[in-house]
CSV table of C-alpha atoms in Angstrom, one decimal:
chain,number,residue,atom,x,y,z
A,1,GLN,CA,101.5,159.6,145.8
A,2,GLN,CA,97.9,160.5,145.1
A,3,GLU,CA,98.0,163.9,146.7
A,4,GLU,CA,100.8,165.0,144.3
A,5,TYR,CA,98.4,164.9,141.4
A,6,LEU,CA,95.2,166.5,142.8
A,7,PRO,CA,93.8,169.1,142.5
A,8,ILE,CA,94.8,169.7,139.0
A,9,TRP,CA,94.0,173.5,138.8
A,10,ARG,CA,92.3,174.2,142.0
A,11,GLU,CA,89.5,172.6,143.9
A,12,THR,CA,86.1,172.6,142.1
A,13,ASN,CA,82.9,170.8,142.7
A,14,GLU,CA,84.0,168.2,140.3
A,15,THR,CA,87.5,167.7,141.9
A,16,SER,CA,87.7,164.1,143.0
A,17,PHE,CA,90.0,163.0,145.7
A,18,GLU,CA,89.4,159.4,144.9
A,19,ALA,CA,91.9,157.0,143.5
A,20,GLY,CA,91.1,154.6,140.6
A,21,ILE,CA,88.9,155.0,137.5
A,22,ARG,CA,85.2,155.3,136.8
A,23,VAL,CA,83.6,152.9,134.4
A,24,GLN,CA,80.2,152.9,132.7
A,25,ILE,CA,78.6,150.1,130.8
A,26,HIS,CA,76.3,151.5,128.1
A,27,SER,CA,74.9,151.0,124.7
A,28,GLN,CA,76.9,152.1,121.6
A,29,ASP,CA,73.8,154.1,120.7
A,30,GLU,CA,74.2,156.5,123.6
A,31,PRO,CA,77.0,158.7,124.9
A,32,PRO,CA,78.5,157.9,128.3
A,33,TYR,CA,77.1,159.8,131.3
A,34,ILE,CA,79.8,158.5,133.6
A,35,HIS,CA,79.5,161.1,136.4
A,36,GLN,CA,76.0,159.9,137.2
A,37,LEU,CA,75.8,156.3,135.8
A,38,GLY,CA,79.4,155.1,136.3
A,39,PHE,CA,81.0,153.0,139.1
A,40,GLY,CA,84.4,153.2,140.6
A,41,VAL,CA,87.2,150.7,140.3
A,42,SER,CA,89.9,151.0,143.0
A,43,PRO,CA,93.6,150.4,142.7
A,44,GLY,CA,94.9,147.5,144.8
A,45,PHE,CA,91.8,145.4,144.1
A,46,GLN,CA,90.8,142.9,141.5
A,47,THR,CA,87.3,143.9,140.4
A,48,PHE,CA,84.7,141.6,138.9
A,49,VAL,CA,81.6,142.9,137.1
A,50,SER,CA,78.6,140.8,136.1
A,51,CYS,CA,76.5,142.5,133.6
A,52,GLN,CA,72.9,141.9,132.4
A,53,GLU,CA,71.3,143.7,129.5
A,54,GLN,CA,67.7,144.8,130.3
A,55,ARG,CA,65.4,145.9,127.5
A,56,LEU,CA,62.5,147.9,128.8
A,57,THR,CA,59.3,148.8,126.9
A,58,TYR,CA,57.1,151.6,128.1
A,59,LEU,CA,53.6,152.3,127.0
A,60,PRO,CA,52.7,155.5,125.0
A,61,GLN,CA,49.7,157.7,125.6
A,62,PRO,CA,47.0,157.1,126.8
A,63,TRP,CA,48.4,154.3,128.9
A,64,GLY,CA,51.8,155.7,129.7
A,65,SER,CA,54.0,158.7,129.1
A,66,CYS,CA,56.7,157.5,126.8
A,67,GLN,CA,57.5,159.3,123.5
A,68,ALA,CA,56.9,156.9,120.6
A,69,SER,CA,58.4,159.2,117.9
A,70,LEU,CA,61.0,161.8,118.7
A,71,LYS,CA,62.0,164.8,116.7
A,72,GLU,CA,65.1,164.7,114.6
A,73,GLU,CA,66.8,167.5,116.6
A,74,GLN,CA,66.6,165.4,119.8
A,75,ILE,CA,69.1,162.9,118.3
A,76,LEU,CA,72.6,163.9,119.3
A,77,PRO,CA,74.9,164.3,116.3
A,78,GLY,CA,77.0,161.2,115.9
A,79,TYR,CA,74.3,158.9,117.2
A,80,GLU,CA,71.6,157.2,115.3
A,81,SER,CA,68.9,157.1,117.9
A,82,TYR,CA,67.6,159.2,120.8
A,83,SER,CA,68.7,158.5,124.4
A,84,ILE,CA,68.1,160.3,127.7
A,85,ALA,CA,71.9,160.5,128.3
A,86,ALA,CA,72.4,162.2,124.9
A,87,CYS,CA,69.5,164.7,125.6
A,88,ARG,CA,71.0,165.6,129.0
A,89,LEU,CA,74.5,166.0,127.5
A,90,GLN,CA,73.1,168.3,124.8
A,91,CYS,CA,71.2,170.3,127.4
A,92,GLU,CA,74.4,170.7,129.5
A,93,LYS,CA,76.4,171.7,126.4
A,94,GLU,CA,73.8,174.4,125.4
A,95,ALA,CA,73.9,175.9,128.9
A,96,VAL,CA,77.7,176.0,129.0
A,97,LEU,CA,77.9,177.3,125.4
A,98,GLN,CA,75.3,180.0,126.0
A,99,ASN,CA,76.9,181.3,129.2
A,100,CYS,CA,80.7,180.6,128.6
A,101,GLN,CA,80.9,180.6,124.8
A,102,CYS,CA,82.7,177.3,124.8
A,103,ARG,CA,82.0,173.6,125.4
A,104,MET,CA,83.5,171.1,127.8
A,105,VAL,CA,85.9,168.5,126.3
A,106,HIS,CA,83.5,165.6,126.8
A,107,MET,CA,80.7,167.4,125.0
A,108,PRO,CA,80.2,166.7,121.3
A,109,GLY,CA,80.5,169.4,118.7
A,110,ASN,CA,83.0,171.7,116.9
A,111,GLU,CA,82.7,174.7,119.2
A,112,THR,CA,85.8,175.9,121.1
A,113,ILE,CA,86.7,173.8,124.1
A,114,CYS,CA,86.8,175.7,127.4
A,115,SER,CA,90.2,176.6,128.8
A,116,PRO,CA,91.0,175.6,132.4
A,117,ASN,CA,90.4,179.2,133.5
A,118,VAL,CA,87.0,179.4,131.8
A,119,TYR,CA,86.1,176.0,133.2
A,120,ILE,CA,86.9,177.2,136.8
A,121,GLU,CA,85.3,180.6,136.4
A,122,CYS,CA,82.2,179.8,134.4
A,123,ALA,CA,81.5,176.2,133.2
A,124,ASP,CA,81.8,174.5,136.6
A,125,HIS,CA,79.2,176.9,138.0
A,126,ILE,CA,76.9,176.5,135.0
A,127,LEU,CA,77.0,172.7,135.2
A,128,ASP,CA,76.1,172.8,138.9
A,129,THR,CA,73.2,175.1,138.1
A,130,ALA,CA,72.1,173.0,135.2
A,131,VAL,CA,72.0,169.9,137.5
A,132,GLU,CA,70.0,171.8,140.2
A,133,ASP,CA,67.2,173.1,137.9
A,134,PHE,CA,67.5,170.3,135.3
A,135,GLN,CA,63.8,169.4,135.5
A,136,ASP,CA,62.7,173.0,134.8
A,137,ARG,CA,65.0,173.8,131.9
A,138,CYS,CA,65.7,170.5,130.2
A,139,ILE,CA,62.9,168.1,129.4
A,140,CYS,CA,64.2,164.8,128.1
A,141,PRO,CA,61.3,162.5,127.2
A,142,VAL,CA,61.4,158.9,128.0
A,143,PRO,CA,61.6,156.7,124.9
A,144,CYS,CA,59.3,153.8,124.5
A,145,ASN,CA,62.2,151.3,124.1
A,146,LEU,CA,65.1,151.6,126.5
A,147,THR,CA,68.1,149.4,127.1
A,148,ARG,CA,70.0,149.6,130.4
A,149,TYR,CA,72.6,147.4,132.0
A,150,GLY,CA,72.2,145.9,135.5
A,151,LYS,CA,75.5,145.1,137.1
A,152,GLU,CA,76.8,143.4,140.2
A,153,ILE,CA,80.3,144.3,141.3
A,154,SER,CA,82.6,142.4,143.7
A,155,MET,CA,86.2,143.1,144.6
A,156,VAL,CA,89.1,141.3,146.2
A,157,ARG,CA,92.2,142.9,147.6
A,158,ILE,CA,95.4,142.1,145.7
A,159,PRO,CA,97.8,140.9,148.4
A,160,ASN,CA,101.1,142.8,148.9
A,161,LYS,CA,104.3,140.8,148.2
């Protein structure tokens, strides 16, 4: 039963009492940012997803606010181009690394991965704080060319035998 598996260590702000999986459709050029951009797929249902690629072009100064050329350090290691998701992930990693001396398992890099105890006592709180004051501490410029994926989801219950 579901309650036999949760919570894993103890309840945290990221503890989920949902059943199923989270899915995100994203470009190969950017890391997944599944906790904010993903959608849930429930057990006991057949899920259909219709997906449409949307390529957006924003205008640079003086007509708009997109960043036409981005600094090399804003590109996340392992990726060839800049993305807002990569910038946010890098920002979260730096905050956790600075305060906890480790990184979360989903964050890129070679630094030590946080133990479950450090996750509970330090990283979980730092990630919550990073989300709350994200606009103040982490500025991720909007690129002039952006690809996103619109999706429509429908589900039907799988009948019991």
